[in-house]
Coordinates of C-alpha atoms in Angstrom, one line a residue:
Chain A
M1 CA 0.0 0.0 0.0
R2 CA 2.8 2.4 1.0
R3 CA 4.8 1.5 -2.2
H4 CA 1.6 2.2 -4.2
A5 CA 1.2 5.6 -2.6
V6 CA 4.9 6.5 -3.4
L7 CA 4.5 5.4 -7.0
S8 CA 1.3 7.4 -7.4
A9 CA 3.1 10.4 -6.0
L10 CA 6.0 10.0 -8.4
V11 CA 3.6 9.7 -11.3
A12 CA 1.8 12.8 -10.2
I13 CA 5.1 14.7 -10.0
V14 CA 6.1 13.7 -13.5
V15 CA 2.7 14.6 -14.9
I16 CA 2.7 18.0 -13.3
G17 CA 6.3 18.5 -14.4
V18 CA 5.6 17.7 -18.0
G19 CA 2.4 19.7 -17.9
G20 CA 4.4 22.7 -16.6
A21 CA 7.0 22.3 -19.3
C22 CA 4.2 22.2 -22.0
A23 CA 2.3 25.3 -20.6
R24 CA 3.0 28.5 -22.5
P25 CA 4.6 31.3 -20.4
A26 CA 2.4 34.3 -19.8
P27 CA 3.0 37.0 -22.4
T28 CA 5.2 39.8 -21.2
G29 CA 3.9 42.4 -23.6
E30 CA 7.4 43.0 -25.0
P31 CA 8.5 42.1 -28.5
I32 CA 9.3 38.4 -28.8
R33 CA 10.2 38.2 -32.5
V34 CA 11.1 40.2 -35.6
I35 CA 8.5 40.4 -38.4
E36 CA 10.1 39.4 -41.7
Q37 CA 9.8 41.7 -44.7
L38 CA 11.5 41.5 -48.1
E39 CA 14.3 43.9 -48.9
I40 CA 13.6 46.3 -51.8
A41 CA 16.5 44.7 -53.8
E42 CA 14.7 41.4 -53.5
L43 CA 11.4 43.0 -54.7
E44 CA 13.3 44.4 -57.7
R45 CA 14.8 41.0 -58.5
R46 CA 11.4 39.4 -58.5
A47 CA 10.0 42.1 -60.7
R48 CA 12.7 41.6 -63.3
E49 CA 12.4 37.9 -63.1
H50 CA 8.7 38.3 -64.1
G51 CA 9.4 40.9 -66.7
W52 CA 7.5 43.6 -64.8
T53 CA 10.0 46.2 -66.0
E54 CA 8.2 49.3 -64.8
Q55 CA 7.9 48.0 -61.3
A56 CA 11.6 46.9 -61.4
D57 CA 12.8 50.3 -62.5
V58 CA 10.9 52.0 -59.6
L59 CA 12.3 49.5 -57.1
A60 CA 15.9 49.8 -58.5
K61 CA 16.0 53.2 -56.8
G62 CA 16.0 51.5 -53.5
Y63 CA 13.1 53.5 -52.2
V64 CA 9.5 54.0 -53.3
T65 CA 7.9 57.4 -53.0
R66 CA 4.3 58.2 -52.7
A67 CA 4.4 59.5 -56.3
D68 CA 5.8 56.1 -57.4
Y69 CA 3.0 54.4 -55.6
E70 CA 0.3 56.6 -57.0
Q71 CA 1.8 56.1 -60.5
A72 CA 1.5 52.3 -60.0
I73 CA -2.2 52.7 -59.2
D74 CA -2.6 54.8 -62.3
H75 CA -1.1 51.9 -64.3
V76 CA -3.6 49.6 -62.7
R77 CA -6.5 51.9 -63.6
A78 CA -5.3 51.9 -67.2
C79 CA -4.9 48.2 -67.2
A80 CA -8.5 47.7 -65.8
E81 CA -9.9 50.2 -68.3
D82 CA -8.2 48.3 -71.1
G83 CA -10.1 45.2 -69.8
G84 CA -13.4 47.0 -70.0
N85 CA -13.5 47.8 -66.3
G86 CA -11.9 50.4 -64.0
I87 CA -11.1 50.9 -60.3
S88 CA -12.8 52.6 -57.5
E89 CA -11.4 55.8 -56.0
P90 CA -8.4 54.9 -53.8
T91 CA -8.8 55.7 -50.1
L92 CA -6.1 55.8 -47.4
S93 CA -6.3 52.9 -44.9
P94 CA -6.5 54.1 -41.3
I95 CA -4.8 50.8 -40.3
D96 CA -1.4 52.0 -41.6
N97 CA -1.9 55.4 -43.2
L98 CA 0.1 54.1 -46.1
T99 CA -1.9 51.7 -48.2
L100 CA -4.3 53.2 -50.8
E101 CA -7.2 50.8 -51.0
F102 CA -9.4 50.4 -54.0
G103 CA -11.5 47.8 -55.7
F104 CA -12.5 46.6 -59.2
P105 CA -16.3 47.2 -59.6
V106 CA -18.0 44.3 -61.1
G107 CA -21.0 46.0 -62.8
A108 CA -22.5 44.0 -65.7
M109 CA -19.4 41.9 -66.2
D110 CA -18.9 38.3 -65.0
D111 CA -17.4 38.2 -61.5
E112 CA -14.8 35.7 -62.5
V113 CA -13.6 37.9 -65.4
I114 CA -13.1 40.8 -62.9
W115 CA -11.3 38.5 -60.4
D116 CA -8.9 37.5 -63.2
L117 CA -8.5 41.1 -64.4
S118 CA -7.7 42.3 -60.9
D119 CA -5.2 39.6 -60.4
R120 CA -3.4 40.3 -63.7
C121 CA -3.4 44.1 -63.4
L122 CA -2.2 44.1 -59.8
Q123 CA 0.6 41.6 -60.5
R124 CA 1.8 43.3 -63.6
W125 CA 1.7 46.9 -62.4
H126 CA 1.3 47.3 -58.6
S127 CA 1.9 44.4 -56.2
L128 CA 5.7 44.7 -55.7
V129 CA 5.8 48.5 -55.8
E130 CA 3.1 48.6 -53.2
T131 CA 5.2 46.3 -51.0
G132 CA 8.2 48.5 -51.7
Y133 CA 6.3 51.5 -50.6
Q134 CA 5.1 49.8 -47.4
V135 CA 8.7 48.8 -46.4
S136 CA 10.0 52.3 -47.4
H137 CA 7.8 54.1 -44.9
E138 CA 6.7 53.5 -41.3
A139 CA 3.1 52.5 -40.9
V140 CA 1.1 54.5 -38.3
M141 CA -2.3 53.2 -37.2
D142 CA -4.9 55.8 -36.4
A143 CA -4.8 56.4 -32.6
D144 CA -8.4 55.4 -31.8
I145 CA -8.1 52.1 -33.7
L146 CA -4.8 51.4 -32.1
A147 CA -6.1 52.0 -28.6
A148 CA -9.1 49.8 -29.3
S149 CA -6.9 47.1 -30.7
L150 CA -4.6 47.1 -27.7
T151 CA -7.7 46.8 -25.4
C152 CA -9.0 43.9 -27.4
M153 CA -5.6 42.1 -27.2
A154 CA -5.3 42.7 -23.5
D155 CA -8.8 41.3 -23.0
A156 CA -7.7 38.3 -25.1
G157 CA -4.8 37.7 -22.7
F158 CA -2.1 39.5 -24.7
P159 CA -1.3 42.8 -22.9
M160 CA 1.3 44.9 -24.8
V161 CA 3.8 47.4 -23.6
G162 CA 6.4 49.6 -25.1
E163 CA 6.4 51.8 -28.2
I164 CA 3.6 50.5 -30.4
R165 CA 2.5 52.4 -33.6
N166 CA 1.2 49.8 -35.9
A167 CA 0.1 46.3 -36.6
R168 CA 3.7 45.1 -37.1
D169 CA 4.7 46.4 -33.6
M170 CA 1.8 44.4 -32.1
A171 CA 2.5 41.3 -34.2
A172 CA 6.1 41.3 -32.9
R173 CA 4.6 40.8 -29.4
V174 CA 2.7 37.6 -30.3
S175 CA 3.7 34.3 -31.7
P176 CA 2.8 33.5 -35.4
E177 CA 0.2 31.0 -34.1
D178 CA -1.6 33.9 -32.4
G179 CA -1.6 36.1 -35.4
E180 CA -5.2 35.5 -36.2
V181 CA -6.2 36.7 -32.7
L182 CA -4.4 40.0 -33.5
S183 CA -5.8 40.5 -36.9
D184 CA -9.3 39.8 -35.6
C185 CA -8.8 42.3 -32.8
I186 CA -7.6 45.0 -35.3
V187 CA -10.6 44.3 -37.5
E188 CA -13.0 44.4 -34.6
A189 CA -11.4 47.6 -33.3
A190 CA -11.6 49.3 -36.6
M191 CA -15.3 48.4 -37.1
Q192 CA -16.1 49.5 -33.5
V193 CA -14.6 53.0 -33.8
R194 CA -15.3 53.5 -37.5
P195 CA -18.6 51.8 -38.2
D196 CA -18.8 53.6 -41.6
L197 CA -15.8 51.7 -43.0
P198 CA -17.0 49.4 -45.8
M199 CA -13.9 47.3 -45.6
V200 CA -10.9 46.7 -43.4
G201 CA -7.6 45.2 -44.6
V202 CA -5.0 44.1 -42.1
A203 CA -1.6 42.6 -42.9
W204 CA 2.0 42.8 -41.6
Chain B
M1 CA -2.2 25.9 -28.6
R2 CA -5.9 26.5 -29.3
N3 CA -5.3 27.7 -32.9
T4 CA -2.9 24.8 -33.5
L5 CA -5.5 22.3 -32.4
K6 CA -8.1 24.0 -34.5
R7 CA -5.9 23.7 -37.5
L8 CA -5.1 20.0 -36.9
L9 CA -8.8 19.1 -36.6
A10 CA -9.6 21.0 -39.8
L11 CA -7.1 18.9 -41.6
V12 CA -8.7 15.6 -40.6
P13 CA -11.4 15.4 -43.3
V14 CA -8.9 16.3 -46.0
T15 CA -6.5 13.7 -44.9
A16 CA -9.2 11.1 -44.8
L17 CA -10.1 11.8 -48.4
V18 CA -6.5 11.3 -49.4
V19 CA -5.9 8.2 -47.4
G20 CA -9.2 6.7 -48.7
G21 CA -7.8 6.9 -52.2
A22 CA -11.2 7.9 -53.6
V23 CA -11.8 10.7 -56.1
L24 CA -11.3 13.9 -54.1
L25 CA -14.9 15.2 -53.9
D26 CA -14.5 17.7 -51.1
A27 CA -17.1 17.5 -48.4
D28 CA -17.3 21.2 -48.1
S29 CA -18.4 23.5 -50.9
A30 CA -15.7 25.8 -52.3
E31 CA -18.4 28.4 -53.1
A32 CA -19.3 29.4 -49.5
F33 CA -17.2 30.7 -46.6
G34 CA -15.7 28.1 -44.4
Y35 CA -13.7 25.8 -46.7
N36 CA -10.7 26.4 -44.6
R37 CA -7.5 24.3 -45.1
A38 CA -3.8 24.2 -45.7
V39 CA -2.7 24.8 -49.3
S40 CA 0.6 23.4 -50.4
R41 CA 3.4 24.9 -52.4
A42 CA 6.8 23.6 -53.1
C43 CA 8.3 25.8 -50.4
G44 CA 5.7 25.0 -47.7
Q45 CA 2.0 25.6 -46.8
N46 CA -0.3 28.5 -46.3
W47 CA -3.6 28.4 -44.4
V48 CA -6.7 29.8 -46.1
N49 CA -9.6 30.7 -44.0
S50 CA -12.9 32.5 -44.6
S51 CA -15.9 33.0 -42.3
G52 CA -19.1 34.9 -41.9
S53 CA -22.0 35.6 -44.3
A54 CA -23.0 38.0 -47.0
M55 CA -23.8 40.5 -44.2
S56 CA -20.2 40.5 -43.0
G57 CA -17.3 38.2 -43.7
S58 CA -13.6 37.7 -43.6
A59 CA -10.9 36.1 -45.7
K60 CA -7.5 35.3 -44.2
T61 CA -4.3 34.0 -45.8
S62 CA -1.6 33.0 -43.4
H63 CA 1.7 31.3 -43.3
Y64 CA 1.3 27.7 -42.0
S65 CA 4.6 25.9 -42.5
G66 CA 7.8 25.7 -44.5
S67 CA 10.2 28.3 -45.9
C68 CA 8.1 30.3 -48.3
Q69 CA 8.9 34.0 -48.3
D70 CA 6.2 35.7 -50.3
I71 CA 3.6 38.3 -49.9
L72 CA 0.2 36.9 -48.9
W73 CA -3.1 38.1 -50.5
A74 CA -6.7 37.9 -49.2
G75 CA -9.6 39.0 -51.3
L76 CA -13.4 39.6 -51.1
N77 CA -16.1 40.8 -53.4
V78 CA -17.6 43.8 -51.6
K79 CA -20.8 45.5 -52.6
G80 CA -20.2 49.1 -53.6
I81 CA -16.5 48.6 -53.9
G82 CA -16.1 45.4 -56.0
I83 CA -13.3 42.9 -56.1
S84 CA -10.8 43.9 -53.4
W85 CA -7.5 42.5 -52.4
R86 CA -5.5 43.1 -49.2
K87 CA -1.8 42.3 -48.8
G88 CA 0.9 43.4 -46.6
P89 CA 4.7 43.8 -46.5
G90 CA 5.4 40.7 -44.3
V91 CA 6.2 37.3 -45.8
R92 CA 5.5 34.7 -43.1
D93 CA 2.5 36.1 -41.3
I94 CA -1.0 37.0 -42.3
A95 CA -3.2 39.1 -44.6
Q96 CA -6.9 39.6 -43.8
A97 CA -9.7 41.3 -45.6
Y98 CA -13.0 42.0 -43.8
A99 CA -16.1 43.7 -45.1
E100 CA -19.7 44.2 -44.4
S101 CA -22.2 43.7 -47.3
L102 CA -20.6 41.2 -49.6
A103 CA -21.6 40.3 -53.1
D104 CA -20.7 36.7 -52.5
T105 CA -19.4 34.3 -49.8
T106 CA -16.2 33.1 -51.3
G107 CA -12.8 34.0 -49.9
R108 CA -9.9 34.4 -52.3
H109 CA -6.3 33.8 -51.4
K110 CA -2.9 33.9 -53.0
G111 CA 0.4 32.7 -51.5
C112 CA 2.6 34.9 -53.8
E113 CA 2.3 37.6 -56.4
S114 CA 2.2 35.1 -59.3
C115 CA 0.5 32.2 -57.5
A116 CA -2.9 30.9 -58.6
V117 CA -5.9 32.0 -56.7
T118 CA -7.3 29.6 -54.1
L119 CA -11.0 29.7 -53.0
S120 CA -12.4 29.2 -49.5

């Protein structure tokens, strides 16, 4: 009986020890990782590899200006119009105050035709330049959305401390596996403080 | 841990179809939100996820495994705006598009600028 009790105690200690080793440490709120982004030189290389010369020439400067970015959008507009379509008026995202968001209206055309057109035009004229613009400048989330996002994350068990200005700063404070918690919080926060927004895009 | 478990459970029906060796008739429709799964590329896998309804919905594309270093895209068909894509500067994290008042309930996803579009 006594040996049984000792064995039971030893098993319990092992189980508790293993369970403790598997338990995730409570988040400190400080950065725990670096968010990977592509270098502009790599973006240029990819543009040239695909034969997207105009994008490559912009990226070759090593820095993408707002004028470069707007020019890329103008190219997309021309591409869409050549395809019998167009784009909606670009609006500045309050999530990063960098990205100019727009859509390809469907109208009387078949949805799948417009999906294909959007994909082709964005690849050819815009995608890598936009990325280059986003890595050339610091994203700054609108203060009210940022505050609501931080509250949401704290409520979800992810309090955050330190200098935080954008989604990337917040993402650096959670593991990749918890990225969806963060993106959902940012979307929820944006819709809560800006209920008039028709769409929210989040990425880092 | 919770998200990892969720993703593992979502893989079970796909795995069963492959192991069974039968023609891959997916149990879930690819034309409605919720056909969530891992999508393979040579360099790894991305996770595609969509949820909601025509009143409000979300499409997410996130890094799942492997060494891929590409921009992730997430797209929705939004009433009043049209076909809209969202993508970000990071290469191994997430892109999410959310909208209220959708023209359809299909999420669109890309794992790189020249990758084919995946539906969810």
